[in-house]
Amino acid sequence: MDRVGIIGYGHMGSMLVNGFLSSGVLGIDEIMVASKRQESMDACAAAWPGIGIARTNRELARQCRLIIIAVRPQETRGVLNEIASVMDGDEHVVSLAAGISLEDLEGLFSGSVTRVVPTATSAVGQGTTLVCHGRQVGMLDALRAEGLFSSIGNVALVDEVNLPAATLLSSCGPGLLAAIIEELAGATARASGLEAGRALVLTTEMAAATAAYLRETGKTPGDLVEEVATGGGVTEAGVQRLRERLPGVFDGTVAAMLERYGTVGK
Ligand SMILES: NC(=O)c1ccc[n+]([C@@H]2O[C@H](COP(=O)([O-])OP(=O)(O)OC[C@H]3O[C@@H](n4cnc5c(N)ncnc54)[C@H](OP(=O)(O)O)[C@@H]3O)[C@@H](O)[C@H]2O)c1
């Protein structure tokens, strides 16, 4: 049977299994999972009774044509080396590993390869999964992979050269925004005596509503700032202060992240 195989049942692997099965894009008999530790495989079997669990990565690779490798970047080469000998070259491998290029992956295995970058927010069907197909990926395989990932949110096709920057926004971005939400709520609570938990709830709701407003109206962030920050008002005082300091903070943040991206998986 032509099943979709997922190697690695960690944060991303379990999120993909949950997303593909909950959305109905795959049935329970269309998916197979392998992971390193027995505890992870037991957790998967308990969460999804009847799911196919492979005892080894090779057993999974023998039974699946589309194989998603959801292990850490430093483990990805080892897993591909391990399964390459049982594959016949007709498989489509989807790698989640940051920092391992299509060229590197194609050098380890003779089939077709796609790089995919999901995001933690895919767990609630939101956010964008980045997809970058290798040269050898046929149209049907490309569409099949894109269809799978569109069941857990948006899909954006990205050239490999733009993958680091796009990853920083769509995949690392939720971590950055979460840190900003935490800081804004914390500073407000410290300065005012507003209870910290209450401040966090208000800030989280505000962030979600702001994104929804921008998305639904098509307005730019600049338009919204102009609407909210009336002359001489409270928002204007805050926006002015942020605009003095944030460009430097964010230039440094992005530079540090891109530098780190260049070392991942090496
Ligand atoms: N987390 C994110 O937001 C995010 C976003 C986009 C892309 N990614 C990418 O997704 C990949 C997975 O990240 P993650 O956050 O899910 O990592 P994780 O939670 O550490 O999960 C990795 C899983 O790989 C399994 N594993 C390790 N070696 C293995 C082997 N030889 N054979 C089979 N399974 C093996 C581990 O299994 P056991 O539990 O059985 O030990 C673990 O559950 C990474 O390449 C990362 O760059 C992550």
Coordinates of C-alpha atoms and ligand atoms in Angstrom, one line a residue:
M1 CA 0.0 0.0 0.0
D2 CA 1.2 3.5 -0.8
R3 CA 1.3 5.1 2.6
V4 CA 2.7 8.4 3.8
G5 CA 5.6 7.7 6.2
I6 CA 6.7 10.0 9.0
I7 CA 10.0 9.4 10.6
G8 CA 10.4 11.2 14.0
Y9 CA 7.4 11.6 16.4
G10 CA 8.6 14.7 18.1
H11 CA 7.0 18.2 18.1
M12 CA 6.7 18.4 14.3
G13 CA 6.1 14.7 13.6
S14 CA 3.2 14.4 16.1
M15 CA 1.8 17.7 14.9
L16 CA 1.8 16.4 11.3
V17 CA 0.2 13.1 12.3
N18 CA -2.5 15.0 14.3
G19 CA -3.1 17.5 11.5
F20 CA -3.3 15.0 8.6
L21 CA -5.6 12.7 10.5
S22 CA -7.8 15.3 12.1
S23 CA -8.3 17.1 8.9
G24 CA -9.2 13.9 7.1
V25 CA -6.6 14.4 4.3
L26 CA -5.3 11.0 5.3
G27 CA -7.1 8.0 6.8
I28 CA -5.6 5.9 9.6
D29 CA -4.5 3.2 7.2
E30 CA -2.8 5.7 4.9
I31 CA -0.1 6.8 7.4
M32 CA 2.9 5.1 9.0
V33 CA 5.2 6.3 11.8
A34 CA 8.6 5.4 13.0
S35 CA 10.5 7.1 15.8
K36 CA 13.7 6.3 17.8
R37 CA 12.3 5.6 21.3
Q38 CA 9.7 3.0 22.0
E39 CA 7.9 5.6 24.3
S40 CA 7.4 7.9 21.3
M41 CA 5.9 5.0 19.3
D42 CA 3.7 3.9 22.2
A43 CA 2.5 7.5 22.5
C44 CA 1.6 7.6 18.9
A45 CA -0.2 4.3 19.0
A46 CA -2.2 5.4 22.1
A47 CA -3.2 8.7 20.5
W48 CA -4.2 7.1 17.2
P49 CA -5.3 3.5 17.7
G50 CA -4.8 1.4 14.5
I51 CA -2.1 3.7 13.1
G52 CA 0.8 1.8 11.4
I53 CA 3.9 1.8 13.5
A54 CA 7.1 0.7 11.8
R55 CA 9.7 -1.1 14.1
T56 CA 12.5 0.6 12.1
N57 CA 13.0 3.4 9.7
R58 CA 13.9 0.9 7.0
E59 CA 10.7 -1.0 7.5
L60 CA 8.8 2.3 7.0
A61 CA 10.8 3.2 3.9
R62 CA 10.0 -0.2 2.4
Q63 CA 6.3 0.5 2.7
C64 CA 5.9 4.2 1.9
R65 CA 6.5 6.2 -1.3
L66 CA 6.2 9.7 0.4
I67 CA 8.5 9.8 3.3
I68 CA 8.6 12.8 5.6
I69 CA 11.7 13.1 7.7
A70 CA 10.8 15.0 10.9
V71 CA 14.0 14.5 12.9
R72 CA 16.5 17.2 14.0
P73 CA 18.7 18.6 11.3
Q74 CA 21.8 16.9 12.7
E75 CA 20.0 13.6 12.6
T76 CA 18.6 13.9 9.1
R77 CA 21.7 12.7 7.1
G78 CA 22.0 9.6 9.4
V79 CA 18.3 8.7 8.8
L80 CA 18.6 9.2 5.0
N81 CA 21.8 7.1 4.9
E82 CA 20.0 4.4 6.9
I83 CA 17.0 4.1 4.6
A84 CA 18.7 4.8 1.3
S85 CA 19.7 1.2 0.8
V86 CA 16.1 -0.1 0.9
M87 CA 14.7 2.6 -1.4
D88 CA 14.4 2.1 -5.2
G89 CA 14.7 5.7 -6.2
D90 CA 10.9 6.1 -6.9
E91 CA 10.3 7.6 -3.4
H92 CA 9.6 11.2 -2.7
V93 CA 11.4 12.4 0.4
V94 CA 10.2 15.5 2.3
S95 CA 12.8 16.9 4.7
L96 CA 11.9 19.3 7.5
A97 CA 15.5 20.0 8.3
A98 CA 16.6 23.6 8.4
G99 CA 20.0 24.1 6.8
I100 CA 20.3 20.9 4.8
S101 CA 20.1 21.9 1.1
L102 CA 18.3 20.2 -1.7
E103 CA 21.7 19.5 -3.3
D104 CA 23.0 17.8 0.0
L105 CA 19.8 15.7 0.2
E106 CA 19.9 14.7 -3.4
G107 CA 23.5 13.6 -2.9
L108 CA 22.3 11.1 -0.2
F109 CA 19.4 9.5 -2.1
S110 CA 18.5 9.0 -5.8
G111 CA 14.8 9.8 -5.6
S112 CA 13.1 13.2 -5.5
V113 CA 13.4 15.6 -2.6
T114 CA 11.3 18.5 -1.3
R115 CA 12.2 20.8 1.6
V116 CA 9.3 21.8 3.8
V117 CA 9.2 24.2 6.8
P118 CA 6.0 23.9 8.8
T119 CA 5.3 26.1 11.8
A120 CA 4.2 25.4 15.3
T121 CA 0.9 27.3 14.6
S122 CA 0.0 24.6 12.1
A123 CA -1.2 22.7 15.2
V124 CA -4.3 25.0 15.1
G125 CA -4.5 25.1 11.3
Q126 CA -3.0 28.6 11.1
G127 CA 0.2 29.9 9.6
T128 CA 2.2 29.1 6.5
T129 CA 4.1 25.9 5.6
L130 CA 7.0 26.8 3.2
V131 CA 7.6 24.3 0.4
C132 CA 10.6 24.1 -1.9
H133 CA 10.7 21.3 -4.4
G134 CA 13.9 19.8 -5.8
R135 CA 14.4 19.6 -9.6
Q136 CA 13.4 15.9 -9.8
V137 CA 10.0 16.2 -8.1
G138 CA 7.3 15.4 -10.6
M139 CA 4.0 17.4 -10.8
L140 CA 1.9 14.7 -9.2
D141 CA 4.3 14.3 -6.3
A142 CA 4.5 18.1 -5.9
L143 CA 0.7 18.4 -5.8
R144 CA 0.3 15.5 -3.4
A145 CA 2.8 17.0 -0.9
E146 CA 1.3 20.5 -1.2
G147 CA -2.2 19.0 -0.7
L148 CA -1.1 17.3 2.5
F149 CA 0.4 20.4 4.0
S150 CA -2.4 22.6 2.9
S151 CA -4.6 20.5 5.3
I152 CA -2.8 22.2 8.2
G153 CA -2.7 25.8 7.0
N154 CA -1.5 27.8 4.1
V155 CA 1.3 26.6 1.7
A156 CA 3.7 29.0 0.1
L157 CA 6.2 27.8 -2.6
V158 CA 9.6 29.4 -2.0
D159 CA 12.9 29.4 -3.9
E160 CA 15.6 27.8 -1.9
V161 CA 17.6 31.0 -1.8
N162 CA 14.8 32.7 0.1
L163 CA 14.2 29.8 2.5
P164 CA 16.3 31.2 5.4
A165 CA 14.5 34.6 5.4
A166 CA 11.1 33.0 4.9
T167 CA 11.8 30.5 7.7
L168 CA 12.7 33.3 10.0
L169 CA 9.3 34.9 9.5
S170 CA 6.9 32.0 9.1
S171 CA 8.5 29.4 11.3
C172 CA 10.6 31.3 13.9
G173 CA 8.2 34.2 13.8
P174 CA 5.6 32.7 16.3
G175 CA 8.5 32.4 18.8
L176 CA 9.5 36.1 18.2
L177 CA 5.9 37.3 18.4
A178 CA 5.3 35.3 21.6
A179 CA 8.3 36.9 23.2
I180 CA 7.0 40.4 22.2
I181 CA 3.6 39.6 23.6
E182 CA 5.2 38.4 26.9
E183 CA 7.4 41.6 27.1
L184 CA 4.5 44.0 26.4
A185 CA 2.2 42.3 28.9
G186 CA 4.9 42.1 31.5
A187 CA 5.9 45.7 31.2
T188 CA 2.3 46.8 31.4
A189 CA 1.7 44.7 34.5
R190 CA 4.9 46.0 36.2
A191 CA 4.1 49.7 35.4
S192 CA 0.5 49.6 36.4
G193 CA -0.3 46.9 38.9
L194 CA -2.7 45.2 36.4
E195 CA -2.6 41.5 37.3
A196 CA 0.1 39.7 35.1
G197 CA -2.2 36.9 33.9
R198 CA -4.9 39.4 32.9
A199 CA -2.4 41.5 31.1
L200 CA -1.2 38.5 29.1
V201 CA -4.7 37.5 28.1
L202 CA -5.5 41.0 27.0
T203 CA -2.2 41.3 25.0
T204 CA -2.7 37.9 23.3
E205 CA -6.2 38.7 22.2
M206 CA -5.0 42.1 21.0
A207 CA -2.3 40.5 18.9
A208 CA -4.7 37.9 17.3
A209 CA -7.3 40.7 16.6
T210 CA -4.6 43.0 15.1
A211 CA -3.5 40.2 12.7
A212 CA -7.1 39.4 11.8
Y213 CA -7.8 43.1 11.2
L214 CA -4.8 43.6 8.9
R215 CA -5.6 40.3 7.0
E216 CA -9.3 41.0 6.6
T217 CA -9.1 44.7 5.7
G218 CA -6.0 44.5 3.5
K219 CA -4.7 47.6 5.3
T220 CA -1.0 48.0 5.9
P221 CA 0.5 48.2 9.4
G222 CA 1.3 51.8 8.6
D223 CA -2.4 52.5 7.9
L224 CA -3.4 50.9 11.2
V225 CA -0.8 52.9 13.1
E226 CA -2.2 56.1 11.6
E227 CA -5.8 55.1 12.5
V228 CA -4.9 54.3 16.2
A229 CA -2.1 56.8 16.9
T230 CA -4.0 60.1 16.9
G231 CA -1.9 63.2 17.2
G232 CA -0.7 63.9 20.7
G233 CA -2.4 60.7 22.0
V234 CA -1.3 57.8 24.1
T235 CA -0.6 55.4 21.2
E236 CA 1.4 58.0 19.4
A237 CA 3.7 58.4 22.4
G238 CA 4.3 54.6 22.4
V239 CA 4.7 54.3 18.6
Q240 CA 7.2 57.2 18.6
R241 CA 9.4 55.5 21.2
L242 CA 9.2 52.1 19.4
R243 CA 10.2 53.6 16.1
E244 CA 13.3 55.2 17.6
R245 CA 14.5 51.9 19.0
L246 CA 13.0 49.0 17.2
P247 CA 14.8 49.2 13.9
G248 CA 18.2 48.7 15.6
V249 CA 16.8 45.9 17.8
F250 CA 15.2 44.1 14.8
D251 CA 18.2 44.5 12.5
G252 CA 20.3 42.9 15.2
T253 CA 17.8 40.1 15.8
V254 CA 17.5 39.2 12.1
A255 CA 21.3 39.3 11.6
A256 CA 21.8 36.9 14.6
M257 CA 19.1 34.5 13.4
L258 CA 20.4 34.4 9.8
E259 CA 23.9 33.8 11.1
R260 CA 22.7 30.9 13.3
Y261 CA 20.6 29.5 10.4
G262 CA 23.9 29.3 8.4
T263 CA 25.3 26.9 11.0
V264 CA 22.3 24.6 11.6
G265 CA 22.7 21.0 10.4
K266 CA 26.4 21.5 9.7
Ligands
LIG1 N1 9.7 22.9 16.1 C1 9.4 23.7 15.1 O1 8.7 24.8 15.3 C2 9.9 23.5 13.7 C3 9.4 24.3 12.7 C4 9.8 24.0 11.4 C5 10.7 22.9 11.1 N2 11.2 22.2 12.2 C6 12.1 21.1 11.8 O2 11.4 19.9 12.1 C7 12.4 18.9 12.5 C8 11.9 18.2 13.8 O3 11.9 19.2 14.8 P1 11.1 18.9 16.1 O4 10.9 20.3 16.8 O5 9.9 18.1 15.9 O6 12.2 18.1 16.9 P2 12.0 17.1 18.2 O7 10.8 17.4 18.9 O8 13.3 16.9 18.8 O9 11.6 15.7 17.4 C9 12.6 15.0 16.7 C10 12.2 13.5 16.8 O10 13.1 12.8 16.0 C11 13.2 11.5 16.5 N3 14.4 10.9 16.1 C12 15.7 11.2 16.4 N4 16.6 10.4 15.8 C13 15.8 9.5 15.1 C14 16.1 8.4 14.3 N5 17.4 8.0 14.0 N6 15.1 7.6 13.8 C15 13.8 8.0 14.0 N7 13.5 9.0 14.8 C16 14.4 9.8 15.3 C17 13.1 11.6 18.0 O11 12.5 10.5 18.4 P3 12.2 9.9 19.9 O12 11.2 10.9 20.5 O13 11.6 8.6 19.5 O14 13.5 9.9 20.5 C18 12.2 12.9 18.2 O15 10.9 12.6 18.6 C19 13.7 19.6 12.6 O16 14.5 19.3 11.4 C20 13.4 21.0 12.7 O17 14.4 21.8 12.1 C21 10.8 22.4 13.4

